[in-house]
Amino acid sequence: MTAAHADPQAEFLEMPEGLRIDRPEVADGAALWRIAKDSRTLDLNSSYSYLLWCRDFAGTSAVARDADGAPVGFVTGYVRPERPGTLLVWQVAVDGARRGRGLAGALLDGLTARVAGERRTTAVETTITPGNTASERLFTSYAARHGASVEREVLFQAGQFPDGAHDPEVLYRIGPLSL
């Protein structure tokens, strides 16, 4: 069973290789911070922010756990206040030993199925820096699996970031979704 076809109301989703996808807990914050740091591609937020995210946005985020319950991947997101039908995906990361096996796609499918089961979700948004081909493939294949189109536009120009050199962030708007 893939996450995309699982019951969105289930407490957690079973995955191959003894992995399961469920909601993050505060205790997972440190592991999420480590996975993000080890990715070497994500903007690393403070460890405090990952703890807060696991507390305040657990309902719109997902964590993949190994057979022992340890986090091996995650997706963080939130519902946009101005667009309550839109899930903004903030970060997606998978532990280095688990990459290349479709876990990021399963996490994204599982999260959006769960969120759509709890509220009317019609679109997913994320931002991707130019040249991040792994994220581009993840989100364009997600759109194809869900029969959705992808619109792209620069959301934040490089010069808008106050902390030095940063590539522009391109907004990917995926929808309408058929979940």
CSV table of C-alpha atoms in Angstrom, one decimal:
chain,number,residue,atom,x,y,z
A,1,MET,CA,0.0,0.0,0.0
A,2,THR,CA,1.3,3.4,-0.9
A,3,ALA,CA,0.7,6.5,1.2
A,4,ALA,CA,-1.4,8.0,-1.6
A,5,HIS,CA,-3.9,5.2,-1.4
A,6,ALA,CA,-4.0,4.9,2.4
A,7,ASP,CA,-6.9,5.9,4.6
A,8,PRO,CA,-6.3,9.6,5.3
A,9,GLN,CA,-8.0,9.3,8.7
A,10,ALA,CA,-5.6,6.6,9.9
A,11,GLU,CA,-3.4,7.4,12.8
A,12,PHE,CA,-0.3,6.5,10.8
A,13,LEU,CA,0.5,5.0,7.4
A,14,GLU,CA,2.4,1.8,6.9
A,15,MET,CA,5.3,1.9,4.5
A,16,PRO,CA,7.6,-0.7,3.0
A,17,GLU,CA,10.8,-1.6,4.8
A,18,GLY,CA,9.2,-1.3,8.2
A,19,LEU,CA,8.7,2.5,7.8
A,20,ARG,CA,5.6,4.3,8.9
A,21,ILE,CA,4.4,7.8,8.4
A,22,ASP,CA,2.6,9.7,11.2
A,23,ARG,CA,2.4,13.1,12.9
A,24,PRO,CA,5.5,14.6,14.4
A,25,GLU,CA,5.7,15.0,18.2
A,26,VAL,CA,7.8,17.6,20.1
A,27,ALA,CA,10.3,14.8,20.9
A,28,ASP,CA,11.0,14.5,17.2
A,29,GLY,CA,12.2,18.1,16.8
A,30,ALA,CA,15.8,17.4,17.4
A,31,ALA,CA,15.9,14.6,14.8
A,32,LEU,CA,14.1,16.8,12.3
A,33,TRP,CA,16.7,19.5,12.9
A,34,ARG,CA,19.5,17.0,12.4
A,35,ILE,CA,18.0,15.6,9.2
A,36,ALA,CA,17.6,19.1,7.8
A,37,LYS,CA,21.1,20.0,8.7
A,38,ASP,CA,22.5,16.8,7.2
A,39,SER,CA,20.6,17.5,3.9
A,40,ARG,CA,23.1,20.3,3.1
A,41,THR,CA,20.5,21.8,0.8
A,42,LEU,CA,17.8,23.1,3.1
A,43,ASP,CA,17.9,26.4,4.8
A,44,LEU,CA,18.6,25.3,8.3
A,45,ASN,CA,16.3,26.9,10.9
A,46,SER,CA,17.1,27.1,14.6
A,47,SER,CA,16.6,23.9,16.6
A,48,TYR,CA,13.9,25.8,18.5
A,49,SER,CA,11.9,26.3,15.4
A,50,TYR,CA,11.8,22.5,14.7
A,51,LEU,CA,10.6,21.9,18.2
A,52,LEU,CA,7.9,24.5,17.8
A,53,TRP,CA,6.9,23.2,14.4
A,54,CYS,CA,6.4,19.7,15.9
A,55,ARG,CA,4.2,21.2,18.5
A,56,ASP,CA,2.2,23.8,16.6
A,57,PHE,CA,2.0,22.4,13.1
A,58,ALA,CA,2.0,18.7,13.7
A,59,GLY,CA,-1.5,18.5,12.0
A,60,THR,CA,0.0,19.8,8.8
A,61,SER,CA,3.3,18.0,8.9
A,62,ALA,CA,4.4,14.4,8.7
A,63,VAL,CA,7.3,12.3,9.9
A,64,ALA,CA,8.6,8.9,8.6
A,65,ARG,CA,9.7,6.5,11.3
A,66,ASP,CA,11.8,3.4,11.2
A,67,ALA,CA,10.9,0.2,12.9
A,68,ASP,CA,12.2,1.6,16.2
A,69,GLY,CA,10.2,4.8,15.9
A,70,ALA,CA,13.1,7.0,15.1
A,71,PRO,CA,12.4,9.8,12.5
A,72,VAL,CA,14.1,9.2,9.1
A,73,GLY,CA,12.3,11.8,7.1
A,74,PHE,CA,9.8,14.6,7.3
A,75,VAL,CA,7.6,17.1,5.6
A,76,THR,CA,6.7,20.4,7.4
A,77,GLY,CA,3.8,22.5,6.2
A,78,TYR,CA,1.0,24.7,7.2
A,79,VAL,CA,-2.4,25.9,5.8
A,80,ARG,CA,-2.2,29.4,4.4
A,81,PRO,CA,-4.5,31.7,6.5
A,82,GLU,CA,-5.4,33.7,3.4
A,83,ARG,CA,-6.0,30.5,1.3
A,84,PRO,CA,-7.4,27.9,3.6
A,85,GLY,CA,-7.6,25.4,0.8
A,86,THR,CA,-3.8,25.6,0.2
A,87,LEU,CA,-1.2,23.6,2.0
A,88,LEU,CA,2.2,25.3,2.0
A,89,VAL,CA,5.0,22.8,2.2
A,90,TRP,CA,7.9,24.3,4.0
A,91,GLN,CA,10.6,21.6,4.1
A,92,VAL,CA,11.0,18.0,2.9
A,93,ALA,CA,14.0,16.0,4.0
A,94,VAL,CA,15.0,12.4,4.2
A,95,ASP,CA,17.9,10.9,6.1
A,96,GLY,CA,20.9,10.2,3.7
A,97,ALA,CA,20.7,6.4,4.2
A,98,ARG,CA,17.0,6.4,3.0
A,99,ARG,CA,17.2,8.7,0.0
A,100,GLY,CA,16.4,7.6,-3.5
A,101,ARG,CA,13.7,5.1,-2.5
A,102,GLY,CA,10.6,7.3,-3.0
A,103,LEU,CA,10.2,8.2,0.7
A,104,ALA,CA,9.9,11.9,0.1
A,105,GLY,CA,7.1,11.3,-2.4
A,106,ALA,CA,5.3,8.9,0.0
A,107,LEU,CA,5.6,11.5,2.8
A,108,LEU,CA,4.2,14.2,0.5
A,109,ASP,CA,1.3,12.0,-0.7
A,110,GLY,CA,0.6,10.8,2.9
A,111,LEU,CA,0.5,14.3,4.3
A,112,THR,CA,-1.7,15.8,1.6
A,113,ALA,CA,-4.1,12.8,1.8
A,114,ARG,CA,-4.4,13.3,5.6
A,115,VAL,CA,-4.8,17.1,5.4
A,116,ALA,CA,-7.4,16.7,2.6
A,117,GLY,CA,-9.3,14.3,4.7
A,118,GLU,CA,-9.5,16.8,7.5
A,119,ARG,CA,-10.1,20.0,5.5
A,120,ARG,CA,-10.8,20.9,1.9
A,121,THR,CA,-7.4,21.1,0.3
A,122,THR,CA,-7.3,22.1,-3.4
A,123,ALA,CA,-3.7,23.2,-3.8
A,124,VAL,CA,-0.2,22.7,-2.6
A,125,GLU,CA,2.4,25.4,-2.7
A,126,THR,CA,6.2,25.3,-2.1
A,127,THR,CA,9.2,27.3,-2.9
A,128,ILE,CA,12.3,25.9,-4.7
A,129,THR,CA,15.6,27.6,-5.4
A,130,PRO,CA,16.7,27.3,-9.1
A,131,GLY,CA,18.9,24.3,-9.6
A,132,ASN,CA,17.4,22.2,-6.9
A,133,THR,CA,16.5,19.4,-9.3
A,134,ALA,CA,15.6,16.9,-6.6
A,135,SER,CA,12.8,19.2,-5.3
A,136,GLU,CA,11.7,20.1,-8.8
A,137,ARG,CA,11.3,16.4,-9.7
A,138,LEU,CA,9.6,15.7,-6.4
A,139,PHE,CA,6.9,18.4,-6.8
A,140,THR,CA,6.4,18.0,-10.6
A,141,SER,CA,5.9,14.2,-10.2
A,142,TYR,CA,3.6,14.9,-7.3
A,143,ALA,CA,1.5,17.1,-9.6
A,144,ALA,CA,1.4,14.5,-12.3
A,145,ARG,CA,0.3,11.8,-9.8
A,146,HIS,CA,-2.6,14.0,-8.7
A,147,GLY,CA,-3.6,15.3,-12.1
A,148,ALA,CA,-2.7,18.8,-11.3
A,149,SER,CA,-1.0,21.6,-13.1
A,150,VAL,CA,2.1,23.5,-11.9
A,151,GLU,CA,2.4,27.2,-12.1
A,152,ARG,CA,5.8,28.8,-11.3
A,153,GLU,CA,6.7,32.4,-10.4
A,154,VAL,CA,9.5,34.0,-8.4
A,155,LEU,CA,8.1,34.7,-4.9
A,156,PHE,CA,11.2,36.2,-3.4
A,157,GLN,CA,14.1,37.8,-5.3
A,158,ALA,CA,17.6,37.1,-4.2
A,159,GLY,CA,18.0,40.8,-3.1
A,160,GLN,CA,15.1,40.5,-0.7
A,161,PHE,CA,17.0,38.3,1.7
A,162,PRO,CA,18.6,40.4,4.4
A,163,ASP,CA,21.2,37.8,5.5
A,164,GLY,CA,23.5,37.8,2.5
A,165,ALA,CA,23.7,35.7,-0.7
A,166,HIS,CA,20.5,33.7,-1.3
A,167,ASP,CA,19.1,32.3,-4.5
A,168,PRO,CA,15.6,33.5,-5.4
A,169,GLU,CA,12.8,31.3,-4.2
A,170,VAL,CA,10.4,30.2,-7.0
A,171,LEU,CA,6.8,29.5,-5.9
A,172,TYR,CA,5.4,26.3,-7.2
A,173,ARG,CA,1.6,26.3,-7.1
A,174,ILE,CA,0.1,22.8,-7.7
A,175,GLY,CA,-3.6,22.4,-8.3
A,176,PRO,CA,-6.4,21.8,-8.5
A,177,LEU,CA,-5.7,18.5,-6.7
A,178,SER,CA,-7.7,15.4,-7.2
A,179,LEU,CA,-7.2,13.7,-3.9
